[in-house]
Amino acid sequence: NSAADSCGPQAEAGVQVARTAAGGPREVWLAGNFRPLLLPAVAAAVAAAVALVTALRGGSGMVAAAAAFAAAVLAGVALVLGWQASRPRLARAGASLEIRLSPLSVERVPLHLVECVFMGSAPLPPHGDEASTPTRRVGTLVVRFAERAEEWRSRPAFSPWGTWEDGHVVIDGRWCEPLSTDVARRVAARLLEARREVAT
């Protein structure tokens, strides 16, 4: 990753954050993004509907039941994945920072162990004839932890959403709200404010 921002207190002070109520007030610092799942979900739903209609027209009760079950499973999976993908990647919950890099879990890191947040980028793997073209990159948001945060050095992560290795969380910009330097500065500013609040 290449940092486009530093860890210093350069972020804007007047940050606006969304607020939700799930187990008490919390502040969403970086929203999720379900759009990458939209096209696959629609394609799966159409395929399931076609299979169901075909089975019903064929008059086979067993085939129709199997197709209906498959359609229900696909719809359920698409719904769950879409909901999880739309959930915040970063949110403050009291004295902790919630980090969601897996559809199945969220990690809560004490704010005093979160050192800084900055903008970065990561290379995208080439596809087919793109091997001869310049490497494309995707924007990332990097969260760095303090050296003393030994137990938070790494965690399992759903790789399309990002990575959690060597004391750094790297959030892939395709699976969160659109990233920019302003967004990174906004999150960094809120982190500084929250750390001060926790310290007082």
Short mmCIF file of N, CA and C in Angstrom, two decimals, residues 96-159:
data_model
loop_
_atom_site.label_atom_id
_atom_site.label_comp_id
_atom_site.label_asym_id
_atom_site.label_seq_id
_atom_site.Cartn_x
_atom_site.Cartn_y
_atom_site.Cartn_z
N SER A 96 -14.43 1.94 21.99
CA SER A 96 -13.88 0.98 21.04
C SER A 96 -14.14 1.40 19.61
N LEU A 97 -13.30 0.91 18.72
CA LEU A 97 -13.51 1.06 17.28
C LEU A 97 -13.96 -0.28 16.73
N GLU A 98 -15.17 -0.32 16.16
CA GLU A 98 -15.67 -1.53 15.53
C GLU A 98 -15.12 -1.62 14.11
N ILE A 99 -14.53 -2.75 13.80
CA ILE A 99 -13.96 -2.99 12.48
C ILE A 99 -14.62 -4.24 11.91
N ARG A 100 -15.26 -4.08 10.74
CA ARG A 100 -15.95 -5.21 10.12
C ARG A 100 -15.24 -5.56 8.82
N LEU A 101 -14.46 -6.63 8.86
CA LEU A 101 -13.78 -7.13 7.67
C LEU A 101 -14.20 -8.56 7.36
N SER A 102 -15.32 -8.98 7.93
CA SER A 102 -15.85 -10.31 7.67
C SER A 102 -17.37 -10.26 7.78
N PRO A 103 -18.08 -10.97 6.90
CA PRO A 103 -19.55 -10.99 7.02
C PRO A 103 -20.03 -11.64 8.31
N LEU A 104 -19.16 -12.41 8.97
CA LEU A 104 -19.59 -13.19 10.11
C LEU A 104 -19.21 -12.60 11.46
N SER A 105 -18.36 -11.58 11.49
CA SER A 105 -17.93 -11.07 12.78
C SER A 105 -17.51 -9.61 12.68
N VAL A 106 -17.48 -8.97 13.85
CA VAL A 106 -16.96 -7.61 13.97
C VAL A 106 -15.99 -7.59 15.14
N GLU A 107 -14.86 -6.92 14.96
CA GLU A 107 -13.87 -6.82 16.02
C GLU A 107 -13.96 -5.44 16.67
N ARG A 108 -13.80 -5.40 18.00
CA ARG A 108 -13.86 -4.15 18.74
C ARG A 108 -12.50 -3.88 19.38
N VAL A 109 -11.80 -2.91 18.82
CA VAL A 109 -10.45 -2.58 19.27
C VAL A 109 -10.52 -1.34 20.16
N PRO A 110 -9.91 -1.36 21.34
CA PRO A 110 -9.90 -0.16 22.19
C PRO A 110 -9.32 1.04 21.44
N LEU A 111 -9.99 2.17 21.53
CA LEU A 111 -9.58 3.35 20.78
C LEU A 111 -8.17 3.80 21.11
N HIS A 112 -7.74 3.62 22.34
CA HIS A 112 -6.40 4.10 22.70
C HIS A 112 -5.30 3.29 22.02
N LEU A 113 -5.66 2.15 21.41
CA LEU A 113 -4.68 1.34 20.69
C LEU A 113 -4.67 1.62 19.19
N VAL A 114 -5.61 2.45 18.74
CA VAL A 114 -5.68 2.80 17.31
C VAL A 114 -4.83 4.05 17.10
N GLU A 115 -3.75 3.89 16.38
CA GLU A 115 -2.77 4.97 16.27
C GLU A 115 -3.17 6.03 15.25
N CYS A 116 -3.58 5.61 14.05
CA CYS A 116 -3.91 6.58 13.02
C CYS A 116 -4.66 5.92 11.87
N VAL A 117 -5.19 6.77 11.00
CA VAL A 117 -5.92 6.34 9.80
C VAL A 117 -5.40 7.18 8.64
N PHE A 118 -5.14 6.53 7.50
CA PHE A 118 -4.67 7.31 6.35
C PHE A 118 -5.07 6.62 5.04
N MET A 119 -5.04 7.39 3.98
CA MET A 119 -5.39 6.91 2.65
C MET A 119 -4.23 6.14 2.05
N GLY A 120 -4.55 5.07 1.33
CA GLY A 120 -3.53 4.29 0.65
C GLY A 120 -4.05 3.78 -0.68
N SER A 121 -3.34 2.86 -1.28
CA SER A 121 -3.79 2.22 -2.51
C SER A 121 -3.16 0.85 -2.61
N ALA A 122 -3.79 -0.03 -3.39
CA ALA A 122 -3.28 -1.38 -3.57
C ALA A 122 -3.42 -1.76 -5.04
N PRO A 123 -2.48 -2.55 -5.57
CA PRO A 123 -2.57 -2.95 -6.98
C PRO A 123 -3.67 -3.96 -7.20
N LEU A 124 -4.32 -3.86 -8.36
CA LEU A 124 -5.32 -4.84 -8.76
C LEU A 124 -4.66 -5.88 -9.66
N PRO A 125 -4.98 -7.16 -9.48
CA PRO A 125 -4.38 -8.17 -10.36
C PRO A 125 -4.84 -7.99 -11.80
N PRO A 126 -3.96 -8.19 -12.77
CA PRO A 126 -4.35 -8.03 -14.18
C PRO A 126 -5.29 -9.13 -14.64
N HIS A 127 -6.10 -8.81 -15.65
CA HIS A 127 -7.03 -9.78 -16.23
C HIS A 127 -6.70 -9.95 -17.71
N GLY A 128 -6.40 -11.16 -18.11
CA GLY A 128 -6.20 -11.46 -19.52
C GLY A 128 -5.18 -10.59 -20.19
N ASP A 129 -5.62 -9.84 -21.23
CA ASP A 129 -4.70 -9.03 -22.01
C ASP A 129 -4.28 -7.75 -21.31
N GLU A 130 -4.74 -7.56 -20.04
CA GLU A 130 -4.33 -6.38 -19.30
C GLU A 130 -2.91 -6.51 -18.75
N ALA A 131 -2.31 -7.71 -18.91
CA ALA A 131 -0.99 -7.94 -18.34
C ALA A 131 0.06 -6.98 -18.90
N SER A 132 -0.15 -6.50 -20.13
CA SER A 132 0.83 -5.61 -20.75
C SER A 132 0.56 -4.13 -20.45
N THR A 133 -0.56 -3.83 -19.78
CA THR A 133 -0.91 -2.44 -19.48
C THR A 133 -0.42 -2.09 -18.08
N PRO A 134 -0.30 -0.79 -17.77
CA PRO A 134 0.13 -0.39 -16.43
C PRO A 134 -0.81 -0.95 -15.36
N THR A 135 -0.24 -1.30 -14.22
CA THR A 135 -1.01 -1.88 -13.13
C THR A 135 -2.06 -0.89 -12.63
N ARG A 136 -3.29 -1.37 -12.56
CA ARG A 136 -4.35 -0.54 -11.99
C ARG A 136 -4.32 -0.65 -10.48
N ARG A 137 -4.81 0.38 -9.80
CA ARG A 137 -4.80 0.41 -8.35
C ARG A 137 -6.17 0.78 -7.83
N VAL A 138 -6.45 0.35 -6.63
CA VAL A 138 -7.70 0.68 -5.96
C VAL A 138 -7.39 1.44 -4.69
N GLY A 139 -8.20 2.44 -4.37
CA GLY A 139 -8.00 3.19 -3.14
C GLY A 139 -8.31 2.33 -1.92
N THR A 140 -7.55 2.54 -0.86
CA THR A 140 -7.76 1.82 0.40
C THR A 140 -7.74 2.81 1.56
N LEU A 141 -8.32 2.40 2.66
CA LEU A 141 -8.20 3.14 3.91
C LEU A 141 -7.44 2.26 4.89
N VAL A 142 -6.35 2.79 5.43
CA VAL A 142 -5.46 2.01 6.30
C VAL A 142 -5.65 2.47 7.74
N VAL A 143 -5.85 1.51 8.62
CA VAL A 143 -5.92 1.76 10.06
C VAL A 143 -4.70 1.11 10.69
N ARG A 144 -3.90 1.91 11.40
CA ARG A 144 -2.69 1.38 12.03
C ARG A 144 -2.83 1.37 13.54
N PHE A 145 -2.38 0.27 14.15
CA PHE A 145 -2.47 0.13 15.59
C PHE A 145 -1.11 0.42 16.23
N ALA A 146 -1.15 0.74 17.51
CA ALA A 146 0.08 1.01 18.26
C ALA A 146 0.91 -0.27 18.38
N GLU A 147 2.22 -0.12 18.52
CA GLU A 147 3.11 -1.27 18.64
C GLU A 147 2.74 -2.15 19.83
N ARG A 148 2.22 -1.54 20.89
CA ARG A 148 1.90 -2.32 22.09
C ARG A 148 0.63 -3.15 21.93
N ALA A 149 -0.10 -2.97 20.84
CA ALA A 149 -1.35 -3.71 20.62
C ALA A 149 -1.05 -5.08 20.04
N GLU A 150 -0.33 -5.89 20.81
CA GLU A 150 0.14 -7.19 20.33
C GLU A 150 -1.01 -8.12 19.95
N GLU A 151 -2.09 -8.10 20.72
CA GLU A 151 -3.18 -9.05 20.44
C GLU A 151 -4.00 -8.65 19.22
N TRP A 152 -3.75 -7.46 18.69
CA TRP A 152 -4.50 -6.99 17.51
C TRP A 152 -3.60 -6.93 16.28
N ARG A 153 -2.53 -7.69 16.27
CA ARG A 153 -1.61 -7.65 15.13
C ARG A 153 -2.26 -8.19 13.86
N SER A 154 -3.07 -9.21 13.99
CA SER A 154 -3.71 -9.79 12.81
C SER A 154 -5.02 -10.45 13.20
N ARG A 155 -5.90 -10.54 12.24
CA ARG A 155 -7.19 -11.19 12.40
C ARG A 155 -7.60 -11.78 11.05
N PRO A 156 -8.40 -12.85 11.05
CA PRO A 156 -8.94 -13.35 9.78
C PRO A 156 -9.82 -12.29 9.14
N ALA A 157 -9.78 -12.19 7.82
CA ALA A 157 -10.56 -11.19 7.09
C ALA A 157 -11.08 -11.79 5.79
N PHE A 158 -12.21 -11.30 5.34
CA PHE A 158 -12.76 -11.66 4.04
C PHE A 158 -12.00 -10.84 3.00
N SER A 159 -11.14 -11.52 2.24
CA SER A 159 -10.14 -10.82 1.42
C SER A 159 -10.71 -9.77 0.46
#
